C-alpha cells in the first residue's frame, strides 16, 4: 500500500526541540523506503506515528486510501519489527508466530498452516518448539520477522531491526529482508542510522535531521547529488572532504578560493556567483594521487595511510588542509611522499555556506 | 579474585557466629512453644524434653486465637490484594509514560511511605467512630493501604522499567488493544515481580502491630495484638506466647522459603532501581 | 508468500466524535492507569494528613463537644513539654545508632557473602529471616532472651564468669539493648539492597584496577563505594524513614522505660493521644515529626537524584 504523510508535526512535552517538523512524504506501493539519519533526527518517531504508537500533534497519515491518523495501531494493518525487542519471552517460537493470528479467530489448522509457512520462509521452521531463551539473537530476529509477516500487513515497518546483530549476521539478514520484499511486493519502511545499510536496501532513501526531511531520493541521488551540506556529510564513508571558500571570477568562468588553493569550477553550478561564501566538497573516491602534476592539480604530502583491504585511505596535507583520498590498495604510496591531488570534477560539490543548499543544477 | 585460605576460613567463621545469633533466639523461642508449663522458664535452660501441644491447644481453644488468625489472614491478604490491584497499573503508567509532572508524582507517591503511622492512626480512629468502621476488617484494610500502595508502586515500577516498551507495542501493532497486550504479554513476564511485591507487602501487613492495636476492635484484633496480651504486668505466659509467635512466624517463613528466588531478585530490582 | 492483500472496505471517514475520543484516549491513557491508585491514596493518606494538620490547630479530645481554634497553642505546648523533647532526642539518637549499626552490619555481611562459595542462596535466606519476623515477636523473644533470671544471655554470661545484667530494667543498658535488637531485626534490609548492588557492579573497573596493582582497600574506597553511592543512599533513606517511626519493638521491650531512656516519638504521641486523651497535642507533635522526617528525606532524596541524574 501507498503511504502518505501529510504535514506531520510532533513535539514531545518533555523536550524543547521538535521531533517531527512538517514532514510531507509519499512512499509508493511496493517501495522499500529507508529513513536515514543520526539518532534523535525524528526517523523513529515518524515511523511510530505511521504505526499508531504516537499521535501526531497535527497532520495526517494515509495508508492506501485510508486516513489512519486516528485509528488504533491494531486496526492499521501494519506490522512492525523493533530494534530492542524480538520475541515474547513467555512464549515458544511457535506461539510467538501464532500470536498475531490468534486475535483473528482463525481455525487451529489455519493458524498452524500459516505459522509453518511463515517460519519456513525465514528459516526457523526447525525451531518452532524452542523457548525464547533457546534461540540466538539472529534467530529471534527471524522469528520477529515471521511474526510480522503472518498477518499479511499492508505495510512493514522496521525500526533498526538489525542493529543488535553482529556484522556478519546483519549483512545476511539484510539480504533476506531484500528477498522478502521482492517476494511479497509489500511496502516496507525501514529505519536505520547506518548509511551503508540504507544504500544497500533502499529503493528510496529519506534523509532526516532535526525532525526535518533533508532529502528524498534513490541511493544514487542521495550519494551523488546531495541536496545540502548535511546530506553530503552524513552519506558516504569515509566522509566527504569539505572546505570553506569563496567564489571568484577566473578567466571566462568561476573558481573557488579555498584559502591557498584555487580550483576552477565546472559548469554544473549555476547557483554560484562571484563573492559568494561557499563550502566545496569532494568525495575521497573522486580524489586521485598522481606523481607529476598538471595545471589544476594540487601538490601535497602524504601524512597517513590506512589500509582497508582492497582499498586504502590516504591523507594528504595540501595548503594546510587535510584531504582524504580513497585509492586502490595496490597503488604504491608511503608517508612523507610528495604527490599531486587530482579531483574528478563529476565528484565535486558546491554548497551555499549560508543556507547549506547545493549550488548544483537541480535533477 | 584471589582470596587466601585464611581469609576464606575467617569469612566462614564470622558467618557461622552470625548465624548462631540469628538462629538461637528463634529456635529457643520455637522450642518453648512446645514445652510444658513447668519448664517455660528455667535456668539453666532445658533443651531436651517431651514436646507437648498443650500451649497451642490453650491459645487456640481457650483464648480463641483461631479467630485472630482468621482476622490476620483476611486483613493481610485483603489489603495486599487491593494494594496490588490499585498499585500495579499505576506503577506501569509511571514506568511507561512521560507526562507533565510524572517524575514529581512518582517521588510524591513514594515519599508517602514516610508518614508516621500515628499521623494516620489519629484521623482514622476518629473517622472509624464516625462511620462505624471500628471492629470491621475493612477499616484496617483501608488503613494499611496508606503504606502498601506506595510500596507496591515503588517496587513494581522497577519491574516495568526493565521490560522494553516495544514488547507491548509489538502486540498492539499485531492486533491487540493496550489492555489485551498487557494481559497477554507483559503480565506473564512481571509475574515474579508481582509475587515478590505481594510477599513483601503481605509480610508488612501480617506483622503490623501499631495500627492494629489502635484501630482493631475486639472482633478484628490480629495475631500480633493477641500475642501482646500474653504479657501481663506481673507475669508473662511464655509458652503460650511463643505458641502464638510461632503461628505468626511460620506462614511468613514458609512463604519466604518457597519464594526465596523471586523475593531476593524482586527486592533487589524493585528497591534499587 | 504472495501478499494476497485482502482489502476489506474500511470506512475512510471515521466520525468526528470517534476521532476526538481516540485522541483523548491516546493523550490521557496514563491517567486511566494512575487514577484508581491516586484516588485511593488521596483518601487513605492525604485526607489523614490534612485532618491531623487541622487537628493540631484546635483543642480536641475524644469526647470534646466544643473544639475551639487555638492556633499554635498545641505546638507551643508540645515544644515546651520536657517529655516531648526527651523523646525527640531519644529518637534522633535511636535513628542514628540503629541506622548506622544496621548499615555497617548489613553492608559487612553483604561483602562477607561475596567470599563464600558454598550454599550462598540458603545463607542469604537465613540472613534475611529477622526481617520477615514481626517486630513484636522479635521484641518479645528478646525479652525472654534478656531476662535477668532465666534468659539465655545471662546464662551464657554467668557461664563465662561474668555478672548477670538486668538488661531492660537498668537505665545504663536498656537503651543499648533495644537498639541492638533493632539492628538485629533490620540489618537484613540493608544487606539485601547492598547484596543486590554488589552483584550489579560492572567487572571492568576492578580488572583494570587490579592490573594497576591497587590494594583491596583502595579498590573498595575508590571503586566500590563511588559506584554504590546511589544504592547506599536508597538503603539509608529507607531505613532512616522507618527507624523514625519505631514503635512495636520499644513498646513491648521497655515501653519507654526505665526513666524515659527509651521513650521514642511514636510512643510519646501514642500515649498523649490514647492514654492522656490529648488528640490535638498528639496531632501537633506528629506534624513536627512529619516535618523533620520530610526535611531529612528531602535532603537524602536530593543527593540520590543528583547521583542518578549524573549516571
Short mmCIF file of C-alpha atoms in Angstrom, two decimals, chain B:
data_model
loop_
_atom_site.label_atom_id
_atom_site.label_comp_id
_atom_site.label_asym_id
_atom_site.label_seq_id
_atom_site.Cartn_x
_atom_site.Cartn_y
_atom_site.Cartn_z
CA UNK B 1 39.60 -12.55 42.88
CA UNK B 2 42.30 -14.45 44.66
CA UNK B 3 41.30 -14.96 48.27
CA UNK B 4 43.71 -16.63 50.63
CA UNK B 5 42.61 -19.68 52.52
CA UNK B 6 42.80 -17.79 55.80
CA UNK B 7 40.56 -15.04 54.54
CA UNK B 8 38.08 -17.57 53.28
CA UNK B 9 38.14 -19.52 56.50
CA UNK B 10 37.60 -16.40 58.60
CA UNK B 11 34.65 -15.46 56.38
CA UNK B 12 33.04 -18.80 57.18
CA UNK B 13 33.75 -18.45 60.90
CA UNK B 14 32.25 -14.95 61.10
CA UNK B 15 29.26 -16.08 59.08
CA UNK B 16 28.83 -19.02 61.44
CA UNK B 17 28.76 -16.81 64.51
CA UNK B 18 26.25 -14.55 62.82
CA UNK B 19 24.03 -17.49 62.00
CA UNK B 20 24.10 -18.54 65.66
CA UNK B 21 23.00 -15.07 66.68
CA UNK B 22 20.13 -15.19 64.24
CA UNK B 23 19.01 -18.74 64.82
CA UNK B 24 19.42 -19.26 68.58
CA UNK B 25 16.67 -16.83 69.66
CA UNK B 26 14.32 -18.15 67.01
CA UNK B 27 14.97 -21.81 67.74
CA UNK B 28 14.95 -21.38 71.50
CA UNK B 29 11.69 -19.48 71.26
CA UNK B 30 10.13 -22.05 68.96
CA UNK B 31 11.14 -24.85 71.34
CA UNK B 32 9.48 -23.08 74.25
CA UNK B 33 6.20 -23.20 72.37
CA UNK B 34 6.31 -26.99 72.81
CA UNK B 35 7.37 -27.01 76.48
CA UNK B 36 5.01 -27.89 79.30
CA UNK B 37 4.28 -25.04 81.67
CA UNK B 38 6.73 -26.09 84.42
CA UNK B 39 9.75 -25.61 82.18
CA UNK B 40 8.57 -22.49 80.24
CA UNK B 41 11.25 -20.66 82.15
CA UNK B 42 14.19 -22.38 83.71
CA UNK B 43 17.79 -21.66 84.42
CA UNK B 44 19.83 -23.38 83.18
CA UNK B 45 17.67 -23.75 80.02
CA UNK B 46 16.19 -27.15 79.27
CA UNK B 47 16.97 -28.35 75.74
CA UNK B 48 15.65 -31.88 75.91
CA UNK B 49 12.06 -32.52 76.93
CA UNK B 50 8.88 -34.33 75.98
CA UNK B 51 7.23 -31.93 73.48
CA UNK B 52 3.59 -31.12 74.09
CA UNK B 53 0.91 -29.34 72.13
CA UNK B 54 -0.91 -28.08 75.22
CA UNK B 55 0.19 -24.47 74.62
CA UNK B 56 -1.29 -24.50 71.15
CA UNK B 57 -4.43 -26.11 72.46
CA UNK B 58 -4.69 -23.37 75.05
CA UNK B 59 -4.18 -20.44 72.72
CA UNK B 60 -6.49 -21.78 70.06
CA UNK B 61 -9.30 -23.03 72.23
CA UNK B 62 -9.24 -21.09 75.49
CA UNK B 63 -8.11 -17.78 74.06
CA UNK B 64 -9.74 -18.14 70.64
CA UNK B 65 -6.59 -17.17 68.79
CA UNK B 66 -8.00 -19.04 65.83
CA UNK B 67 -10.27 -16.04 65.39
CA UNK B 68 -7.26 -13.73 65.41
CA UNK B 69 -5.50 -15.92 62.90
CA UNK B 70 -8.54 -15.59 60.68
CA UNK B 71 -8.57 -11.81 61.14
CA UNK B 72 -4.89 -11.56 60.29
CA UNK B 73 -5.39 -13.64 57.16
CA UNK B 74 -8.37 -11.63 55.97
CA UNK B 75 -6.79 -8.25 56.66
CA UNK B 76 -3.33 -9.03 55.31
CA UNK B 77 -4.46 -10.76 52.13
CA UNK B 78 -7.29 -8.29 51.59
CA UNK B 79 -5.08 -5.23 51.87
CA UNK B 80 -2.34 -6.77 49.71
CA UNK B 81 -4.85 -7.74 47.02
CA UNK B 82 -6.35 -4.26 46.91
CA UNK B 83 -2.94 -2.59 47.00
CA UNK B 84 -1.83 -4.71 44.03
CA UNK B 85 -4.98 -4.05 42.03
CA UNK B 86 -4.60 -0.32 42.54
CA UNK B 87 -0.83 -0.06 42.57
CA UNK B 88 0.29 -2.27 39.67
CA UNK B 89 -1.47 -0.26 36.94
CA UNK B 90 -0.18 2.97 38.44
CA UNK B 91 3.35 1.56 38.57
CA UNK B 92 3.02 0.55 34.92
CA UNK B 93 1.91 4.02 33.87
CA UNK B 94 4.65 5.71 35.89
CA UNK B 95 7.24 3.44 34.29
CA UNK B 96 5.99 3.91 30.75
CA UNK B 97 4.56 7.34 30.18
CA UNK B 98 6.35 10.62 30.46
CA UNK B 99 3.89 13.39 31.03
CA UNK B 100 3.88 16.72 32.73
CA UNK B 101 4.67 16.10 36.38
CA UNK B 102 5.21 12.36 36.07
CA UNK B 103 8.51 12.47 37.91
CA UNK B 104 7.14 14.64 40.67
CA UNK B 105 4.11 12.39 41.05
CA UNK B 106 6.31 9.35 41.44
CA UNK B 107 8.51 10.96 44.07
CA UNK B 108 5.47 12.20 45.90
CA UNK B 109 3.82 8.77 45.91
CA UNK B 110 6.98 7.09 47.14
CA UNK B 111 7.51 9.70 49.84
CA UNK B 112 4.14 8.76 51.31
CA UNK B 113 5.95 5.85 52.87
CA UNK B 114 7.48 8.32 55.30
CA UNK B 115 4.24 9.22 57.02
CA UNK B 116 4.50 8.18 60.66
CA UNK B 117 1.67 5.75 61.40
CA UNK B 118 0.49 7.95 64.24
CA UNK B 119 -0.44 10.60 61.68
CA UNK B 120 -2.73 8.08 60.04
CA UNK B 121 -3.92 6.49 63.26
CA UNK B 122 -5.47 9.61 64.76
CA UNK B 123 -7.77 10.61 61.90
CA UNK B 124 -8.67 7.00 61.17
CA UNK B 125 -9.55 6.45 64.78
CA UNK B 126 -11.93 9.39 64.76
CA UNK B 127 -13.21 8.52 61.31
CA UNK B 128 -13.90 4.92 62.28
CA UNK B 129 -16.05 6.09 65.14
CA UNK B 130 -17.99 8.37 62.84
CA UNK B 131 -18.54 5.79 60.14
CA UNK B 132 -18.81 2.83 62.47
CA UNK B 133 -15.81 1.14 60.86
CA UNK B 134 -14.25 0.21 64.18
CA UNK B 135 -14.37 -3.51 64.53
CA UNK B 136 -14.58 -4.17 60.79
CA UNK B 137 -11.89 -5.78 58.69
CA UNK B 138 -12.41 -3.19 56.02
CA UNK B 139 -11.34 -0.37 58.33
CA UNK B 140 -7.93 -1.87 58.96
CA UNK B 141 -7.51 -2.82 55.32
CA UNK B 142 -8.12 0.80 54.42
CA UNK B 143 -5.54 1.99 56.94
CA UNK B 144 -2.94 -0.48 55.64
CA UNK B 145 -3.38 0.78 52.10
CA UNK B 146 -1.72 4.01 53.20
CA UNK B 147 1.60 2.20 53.36
CA UNK B 148 1.08 -0.65 50.95
CA UNK B 149 0.12 1.30 47.84
CA UNK B 150 3.31 3.41 47.77
CA UNK B 151 5.40 0.30 48.36
CA UNK B 152 3.67 -1.60 45.53
CA UNK B 153 4.19 1.34 43.17
CA UNK B 154 7.84 1.68 44.12
CA UNK B 155 8.66 -1.98 43.65
CA UNK B 156 6.56 -2.71 40.59
CA UNK B 157 7.80 0.32 38.71
CA UNK B 158 11.26 -1.18 38.85
CA UNK B 159 9.97 -4.28 37.08
CA UNK B 160 8.10 -2.44 34.38
CA UNK B 161 11.09 -0.23 33.63
CA UNK B 162 13.08 -3.41 32.92
CA UNK B 163 10.68 -4.55 30.21
CA UNK B 164 11.16 -2.92 26.81
CA UNK B 165 8.05 -0.98 25.90
CA UNK B 166 8.41 -2.47 22.44
CA UNK B 167 7.02 -5.67 23.92
CA UNK B 168 3.50 -4.41 24.37
CA UNK B 169 3.79 -2.07 21.39
CA UNK B 170 4.58 -5.05 19.23
CA UNK B 171 1.43 -6.77 20.44
CA UNK B 172 -0.54 -3.57 19.84
CA UNK B 173 0.57 -3.42 16.24
CA UNK B 174 -0.26 -7.11 15.90
CA UNK B 175 -3.92 -6.58 16.61
CA UNK B 176 -4.32 -6.28 20.35
CA UNK B 177 -5.52 -3.36 22.43
CA UNK B 178 -3.21 -1.98 25.10
CA UNK B 179 -5.08 -3.81 27.84
CA UNK B 180 -5.01 -7.10 25.94
CA UNK B 181 -1.32 -6.61 25.26
CA UNK B 182 -0.67 -6.02 28.93
CA UNK B 183 -2.57 -9.12 29.97
CA UNK B 184 -1.16 -11.49 27.38
CA UNK B 185 2.39 -10.29 27.02
CA UNK B 186 3.56 -8.08 29.89
CA UNK B 187 1.78 -9.73 32.79
CA UNK B 188 3.40 -13.17 32.33
CA UNK B 189 6.80 -11.50 32.35
CA UNK B 190 6.27 -9.47 35.52
CA UNK B 191 4.62 -12.28 37.48
CA UNK B 192 7.78 -12.99 39.53
CA UNK B 193 7.87 -9.32 40.43
CA UNK B 194 4.23 -9.31 41.43
CA UNK B 195 4.87 -12.36 43.62
CA UNK B 196 7.82 -10.70 45.35
CA UNK B 197 5.88 -7.49 45.83
CA UNK B 198 2.87 -9.35 47.17
CA UNK B 199 5.02 -11.30 49.60
CA UNK B 200 6.82 -8.28 50.99
CA UNK B 201 3.58 -6.39 51.37
CA UNK B 202 1.98 -9.40 52.98
CA UNK B 203 4.83 -9.56 55.48
CA UNK B 204 4.35 -5.91 56.35
CA UNK B 205 0.59 -6.20 56.75
CA UNK B 206 0.76 -9.52 58.58
CA UNK B 207 3.34 -8.26 61.07
CA UNK B 208 1.79 -4.84 61.62
CA UNK B 209 1.05 -4.02 65.24
CA UNK B 210 0.62 -0.28 65.79
CA UNK B 211 -2.42 0.39 63.62
CA UNK B 212 -3.94 -2.96 64.54
CA UNK B 213 -3.62 -2.07 68.21
CA UNK B 214 -5.30 1.30 67.83
CA UNK B 215 -7.81 0.65 65.09
CA UNK B 216 -8.70 -3.01 65.62
CA UNK B 217 -11.85 -3.76 67.54
CA UNK B 218 -12.32 -6.70 69.84
CA UNK B 219 -13.51 -8.90 66.99
CA UNK B 220 -10.91 -7.77 64.48
CA UNK B 221 -7.73 -7.99 66.57
CA UNK B 222 -4.90 -9.50 64.63
CA UNK B 223 -2.38 -12.06 65.85
CA UNK B 224 0.34 -9.55 66.86
CA UNK B 225 -2.17 -7.76 69.06
CA UNK B 226 -3.24 -11.12 70.53
CA UNK B 227 0.38 -12.06 71.19
CA UNK B 228 0.91 -8.94 73.27
CA UNK B 229 -1.94 -9.93 75.57
CA UNK B 230 0.14 -12.79 76.97
CA UNK B 231 2.43 -10.24 78.51
CA UNK B 232 0.90 -9.33 81.85
CA UNK B 233 2.06 -6.71 84.35
CA UNK B 234 3.22 -9.34 86.76
CA UNK B 235 3.77 -12.43 84.72
CA UNK B 236 4.29 -13.50 81.14
CA UNK B 237 2.75 -16.72 79.83
CA UNK B 238 5.88 -17.59 77.90
CA UNK B 239 4.81 -20.94 76.48
CA UNK B 240 1.52 -19.61 75.21
CA UNK B 241 3.21 -16.51 73.90
CA UNK B 242 5.76 -18.49 71.92
CA UNK B 243 3.00 -20.68 70.55
CA UNK B 244 1.35 -17.57 69.12
CA UNK B 245 4.72 -16.21 68.00
CA UNK B 246 5.32 -19.41 66.10
CA UNK B 247 1.95 -19.11 64.41
CA UNK B 248 2.84 -15.57 63.37
CA UNK B 249 6.30 -16.52 62.13
CA UNK B 250 5.58 -19.78 60.39
CA UNK B 251 3.48 -18.67 57.40
CA UNK B 252 5.89 -15.88 56.58
CA UNK B 253 8.96 -18.10 56.86
CA UNK B 254 7.39 -20.84 54.77
CA UNK B 255 6.36 -18.34 52.09
CA UNK B 256 9.82 -16.83 52.16
CA UNK B 257 11.46 -20.22 51.68
CA UNK B 258 9.15 -21.15 48.82
CA UNK B 259 9.51 -17.80 47.09
CA UNK B 260 13.11 -17.02 48.06
CA UNK B 261 14.36 -16.66 44.50
CA UNK B 262 11.66 -14.22 43.46
CA UNK B 263 11.94 -12.35 46.75
CA UNK B 264 15.67 -11.74 46.65
CA UNK B 265 15.65 -10.83 42.99
CA UNK B 266 12.46 -8.87 43.27
CA UNK B 267 13.52 -6.80 46.23
CA UNK B 268 16.79 -6.04 44.59
CA UNK B 269 15.15 -4.92 41.37
CA UNK B 270 12.30 -3.07 42.91
CA UNK B 271 14.18 -1.24 45.61
CA UNK B 272 17.41 -0.46 43.85
CA UNK B 273 16.00 0.61 40.51
#
